[in-house]
Amino acid sequence: MTWHSWRRAFLTAGAAVVGFDPSTRTWVTGAAQSQGMVDLPPLKGKVVTDPASRGQAADDFGHLVHRTPGAVLEPGAVSDIMLMMKYCRTHSLQVAARGQGHATFGQGQVAGGLIIDMTPLNAVEVREDTAVVEAGALWSSLAQATLAHGLTPPVFTDYLELSVGGTLAVGGLGGQTHHHGAQVDSVVELEVVTGEASLRRCSAQLRPDLFRAALAGRGQCGIITKATMRLLPAPATVRHYLLSYPSVAALTADQRRVVNDGRFAYVEGELGLPTGSAGWSYQLEAVAFFNGTTPPDDARLLDGLGDQPGDRQIQDMSYFDFLNRLAAGVAYLKSTGEWYRPHPWWNMLLPASRTDAFVEAAIKDLAETEVGASGVVLLYPFPRARLHLPLLRLPDEETVFLFTLLRTASPGAESPQDMVEANRSLYLRAQAVGGYQYPVGSIPTTPEEWRTHYGPAWAAFEAAHERYDPDGILTPGQGVFPPGP
Ligand SMILES: Cc1cc2nc3c(=O)[nH]c(=O)nc-3n(C[C@H](O)[C@H](O)[C@H](O)COP(=O)(O)OP(=O)(O)OC[C@H]3O[C@@H](n4cnc5c(N)ncnc54)[C@H](O)[C@@H]3O)c2cc1C
């Protein structure tokens, strides 16, 4: 028995893919032999075409866009990604990585090509003050691994069950961003499989063009396989503050004040939809870290703030419980089914000087049917100077606000299509006041508009794309560069 026939017989047992037939442009499983087939390279993992795997890869958290890939790679090692990238390049097949599939508008999908399921590549190694993390690892696993050493990544997204590669591909913003930038700003080195199928290390010193094009680069130049990230000492405990305000302007004034003086470790904010006879509510969420028995000084932290003192909610919790604070809510949304409904999300970054007026106008007549029963409206600022990566585009002002309408197409709410249309028109209004899209939402955007979005960063981005993905096979669902032939 030759190596190839042995391997084919072995793989046939699991109905895994054994090759691709360029003449019919179909993947061939062991069960269905094909004359024109080109054998797959020897892999440590496998390529599958079963309906469940392809169906999952044709969906995401948005449930709005569905493109079915021809096959899914379950890599057994990074070398599988290199080998399959080369194979796909040879056969003009498009490729995209899938972390946790929490994009909302098909950003990680490909029609007919190959999806790389990053979940098997999830190792985390904690060194002195850095973590070396495979891209498929979840932020929850990274948090637990680093906390075991008394350390923490500087910035977390609100939800921890996202992949490290998935958030580094977009930026990664959170309540610690006003101190430490986006998650991409904590990365000191990356390992990337480029679209030319080379495994490259890169950093601010080594291949800086690739480093800058991979971080917040939406998978346009390579698949991030590993990141080395800066860590900080972790607090044991946090004090969590919810402060209430009578208006957008009152909320944002205090948010700017506390973000500028840096008195809290974490600052976000949420706008609550009107309920009953009550109108909108405006809440500042902040956190102070502490260790041992010395609690934070409330008087100092709340000094000079214009919130409604009678409505203050203050509680202490462990640092991990704070990071993982969405878990109970997510379990509830799963139990009611809301978690699985379409999510036409709208996420924009606004210049501070235009934020109050823009937000007031955006929510003025906004009804619950337009954001859904479990819709969330977030609003919080950070100083632009804390963010250093060119592809995370930001308004040209000292302070920037993240404003999001996290819509859910609940029963009785507007249709997902109407919500996507509303996203588009609100995006144009935000753009007109100097806003930039944070590209995780569901806003139809043309390649020309992406070009404008990248502005002065476009030339370097395009050059890196041409250099590292010369055949244009990578991550077409982002719609940034026209796909190759
Ligand atoms: C409930 C929820 C809460 C969220 N909270 C926040 C938040 O607080 N802050 C914030 O900034 N964002 C937040 N997001 C948005 C989230 O960060 C992005 O949608 C992120 O891309 C999702 O990660 P993922 O692992 O699911 O990626 P996927 O959806 O699998 O992929 C997203 C994109 O990245 C590409 N990609 C994935 N892995 C890699 C890789 N290894 N190399 C190159 N490209 C890759 C994919 O091809 C795709 O184009 C939230 C999303 C959800 C659903």
PDB file of C-alpha atoms and ligand atoms in Angstrom, residues 61 96-103 107-108 118 135 156-159 162-163 165-167 169-174 218-219 222-225 268 326 339 345 380 438 440 475 478, ligand 1:
ATOM      1  CA  PHE A  61     -24.048  35.992  15.722  1.00  0.00           C
ATOM      2  CA  ALA A  96     -11.146  32.997   6.152  1.00  0.00           C
ATOM      3  CA  ALA A  97     -10.470  32.287   9.810  1.00  0.00           C
ATOM      4  CA  ARG A  98     -13.363  31.726  12.165  1.00  0.00           C
ATOM      5  CA  GLY A  99     -12.841  32.431  15.848  1.00  0.00           C
ATOM      6  CA  GLN A 100     -16.134  32.279  17.744  1.00  0.00           C
ATOM      7  CA  GLY A 101     -18.298  33.507  14.865  1.00  0.00           C
ATOM      8  CA  HIS A 102     -19.507  36.561  16.806  1.00  0.00           C
ATOM      9  CA  ALA A 103     -19.265  38.880  13.835  1.00  0.00           C
ATOM     10  CA  GLN A 107     -17.392  39.258   7.984  1.00  0.00           C
ATOM     11  CA  GLY A 108     -15.850  35.822   8.552  1.00  0.00           C
ATOM     12  CA  MET A 118      -9.368  28.421  14.922  1.00  0.00           C
ATOM     13  CA  ALA A 135      -5.418  32.861  18.322  1.00  0.00           C
ATOM     14  CA  PHE A 156     -11.001  43.195  28.025  1.00  0.00           C
ATOM     15  CA  THR A 157     -14.051  43.238  25.811  1.00  0.00           C
ATOM     16  CA  ASP A 158     -17.339  43.199  27.734  1.00  0.00           C
ATOM     17  CA  TYR A 159     -17.973  39.588  26.715  1.00  0.00           C
ATOM     18  CA  LEU A 162     -14.673  35.833  21.984  1.00  0.00           C
ATOM     19  CA  SER A 163     -11.464  34.513  20.448  1.00  0.00           C
ATOM     20  CA  GLY A 165      -7.648  36.301  17.078  1.00  0.00           C
ATOM     21  CA  GLY A 166     -11.187  37.541  16.437  1.00  0.00           C
ATOM     22  CA  THR A 167     -10.863  40.652  18.604  1.00  0.00           C
ATOM     23  CA  ALA A 169      -8.576  41.338  13.947  1.00  0.00           C
ATOM     24  CA  VAL A 170     -10.880  44.281  14.752  1.00  0.00           C
ATOM     25  CA  GLY A 171      -9.210  46.124  17.657  1.00  0.00           C
ATOM     26  CA  GLY A 172     -10.837  45.122  20.944  1.00  0.00           C
ATOM     27  CA  LEU A 173     -12.344  48.010  22.935  1.00  0.00           C
ATOM     28  CA  GLY A 174     -13.467  48.046  26.552  1.00  0.00           C
ATOM     29  CA  ARG A 218      -9.692  42.312   9.593  1.00  0.00           C
ATOM     30  CA  GLY A 219      -7.839  39.289   8.215  1.00  0.00           C
ATOM     31  CA  GLY A 222      -2.946  37.003   7.077  1.00  0.00           C
ATOM     32  CA  ILE A 223      -4.396  34.708   9.689  1.00  0.00           C
ATOM     33  CA  ILE A 224      -3.102  35.548  13.171  1.00  0.00           C
ATOM     34  CA  THR A 225      -2.028  32.263  14.743  1.00  0.00           C
ATOM     35  CA  GLU A 268     -18.228  52.657  30.334  1.00  0.00           C
ATOM     36  CA  LEU A 326     -22.122  39.307  31.312  1.00  0.00           C
ATOM     37  CA  TRP A 339     -29.396  35.255  22.129  1.00  0.00           C
ATOM     38  CA  TRP A 345     -25.600  45.763  15.397  1.00  0.00           C
ATOM     39  CA  TYR A 380     -18.381  55.712  26.579  1.00  0.00           C
ATOM     40  CA  TYR A 438     -16.044  50.136  14.422  1.00  0.00           C
ATOM     41  CA  VAL A 440     -18.018  44.549  13.955  1.00  0.00           C
ATOM     42  CA  THR A 475     -11.341  37.126   4.272  1.00  0.00           C
ATOM     43  CA  GLN A 478     -15.113  42.027   5.146  1.00  0.00           C
TER      44      GLN A 478
HETATM   45  C1  LIG B   1     -21.830  39.563  22.829  1.00  0.00           C
HETATM   46  C2  LIG B   1     -20.711  40.338  22.167  1.00  0.00           C
HETATM   47  C3  LIG B   1     -20.022  41.278  22.898  1.00  0.00           C
HETATM   48  C4  LIG B   1     -18.987  42.010  22.301  1.00  0.00           C
HETATM   49  N1  LIG B   1     -18.315  42.936  23.051  1.00  0.00           N
HETATM   50  C5  LIG B   1     -17.310  43.636  22.491  1.00  0.00           C
HETATM   51  C6  LIG B   1     -16.574  44.588  23.260  1.00  0.00           C
HETATM   52  O1  LIG B   1     -16.850  44.820  24.440  1.00  0.00           O
HETATM   53  N2  LIG B   1     -15.555  45.242  22.639  1.00  0.00           N
HETATM   54  C7  LIG B   1     -15.216  44.991  21.347  1.00  0.00           C
HETATM   55  O2  LIG B   1     -14.257  45.584  20.867  1.00  0.00           O
HETATM   56  N3  LIG B   1     -15.906  44.114  20.605  1.00  0.00           N
HETATM   57  C8  LIG B   1     -16.946  43.448  21.142  1.00  0.00           C
HETATM   58  N4  LIG B   1     -17.647  42.562  20.373  1.00  0.00           N
HETATM   59  C9  LIG B   1     -17.310  42.421  18.948  1.00  0.00           C
HETATM   60  C10 LIG B   1     -16.224  41.374  18.785  1.00  0.00           C
HETATM   61  O3  LIG B   1     -15.010  41.843  19.346  1.00  0.00           O
HETATM   62  C11 LIG B   1     -15.951  41.064  17.300  1.00  0.00           C
HETATM   63  O4  LIG B   1     -17.131  40.741  16.623  1.00  0.00           O
HETATM   64  C12 LIG B   1     -14.924  39.934  17.170  1.00  0.00           C
HETATM   65  O5  LIG B   1     -14.424  39.933  15.854  1.00  0.00           O
HETATM   66  C13 LIG B   1     -15.577  38.601  17.472  1.00  0.00           C
HETATM   67  O6  LIG B   1     -14.598  37.627  17.755  1.00  0.00           O
HETATM   68  P1  LIG B   1     -14.802  36.148  17.203  1.00  0.00           P
HETATM   69  O7  LIG B   1     -13.775  35.297  17.816  1.00  0.00           O
HETATM   70  O8  LIG B   1     -16.208  35.704  17.364  1.00  0.00           O
HETATM   71  O9  LIG B   1     -14.456  36.403  15.676  1.00  0.00           O
HETATM   72  P2  LIG B   1     -15.178  35.891  14.346  1.00  0.00           P
HETATM   73  O10 LIG B   1     -16.572  36.429  14.302  1.00  0.00           O
HETATM   74  O11 LIG B   1     -15.006  34.434  14.231  1.00  0.00           O
HETATM   75  O12 LIG B   1     -14.291  36.638  13.256  1.00  0.00           O
HETATM   76  C14 LIG B   1     -14.411  38.032  13.087  1.00  0.00           C
HETATM   77  C15 LIG B   1     -13.530  38.467  11.921  1.00  0.00           C
HETATM   78  O13 LIG B   1     -12.164  38.288  12.272  1.00  0.00           O
HETATM   79  C16 LIG B   1     -11.536  37.359  11.397  1.00  0.00           C
HETATM   80  N5  LIG B   1     -10.676  36.524  12.225  1.00  0.00           N
HETATM   81  C17 LIG B   1     -11.036  35.673  13.215  1.00  0.00           C
HETATM   82  N6  LIG B   1      -9.950  35.088  13.729  1.00  0.00           N
HETATM   83  C18 LIG B   1      -8.881  35.579  13.060  1.00  0.00           C
HETATM   84  C19 LIG B   1      -7.484  35.345  13.104  1.00  0.00           C
HETATM   85  N7  LIG B   1      -6.975  34.474  13.977  1.00  0.00           N
HETATM   86  N8  LIG B   1      -6.674  36.016  12.247  1.00  0.00           N
HETATM   87  C20 LIG B   1      -7.187  36.895  11.360  1.00  0.00           C
HETATM   88  N9  LIG B   1      -8.508  37.145  11.253  1.00  0.00           N
HETATM   89  C21 LIG B   1      -9.342  36.500  12.091  1.00  0.00           C
HETATM   90  C22 LIG B   1     -12.667  36.566  10.767  1.00  0.00           C
HETATM   91  O14 LIG B   1     -12.318  36.025   9.515  1.00  0.00           O
HETATM   92  C23 LIG B   1     -13.740  37.618  10.660  1.00  0.00           C
HETATM   93  O15 LIG B   1     -13.528  38.401   9.521  1.00  0.00           O
HETATM   94  C24 LIG B   1     -18.681  41.815  20.943  1.00  0.00           C
HETATM   95  C25 LIG B   1     -19.402  40.872  20.193  1.00  0.00           C
HETATM   96  C26 LIG B   1     -20.407  40.141  20.801  1.00  0.00           C
HETATM   97  C27 LIG B   1     -21.202  39.167  19.981  1.00  0.00           C
END
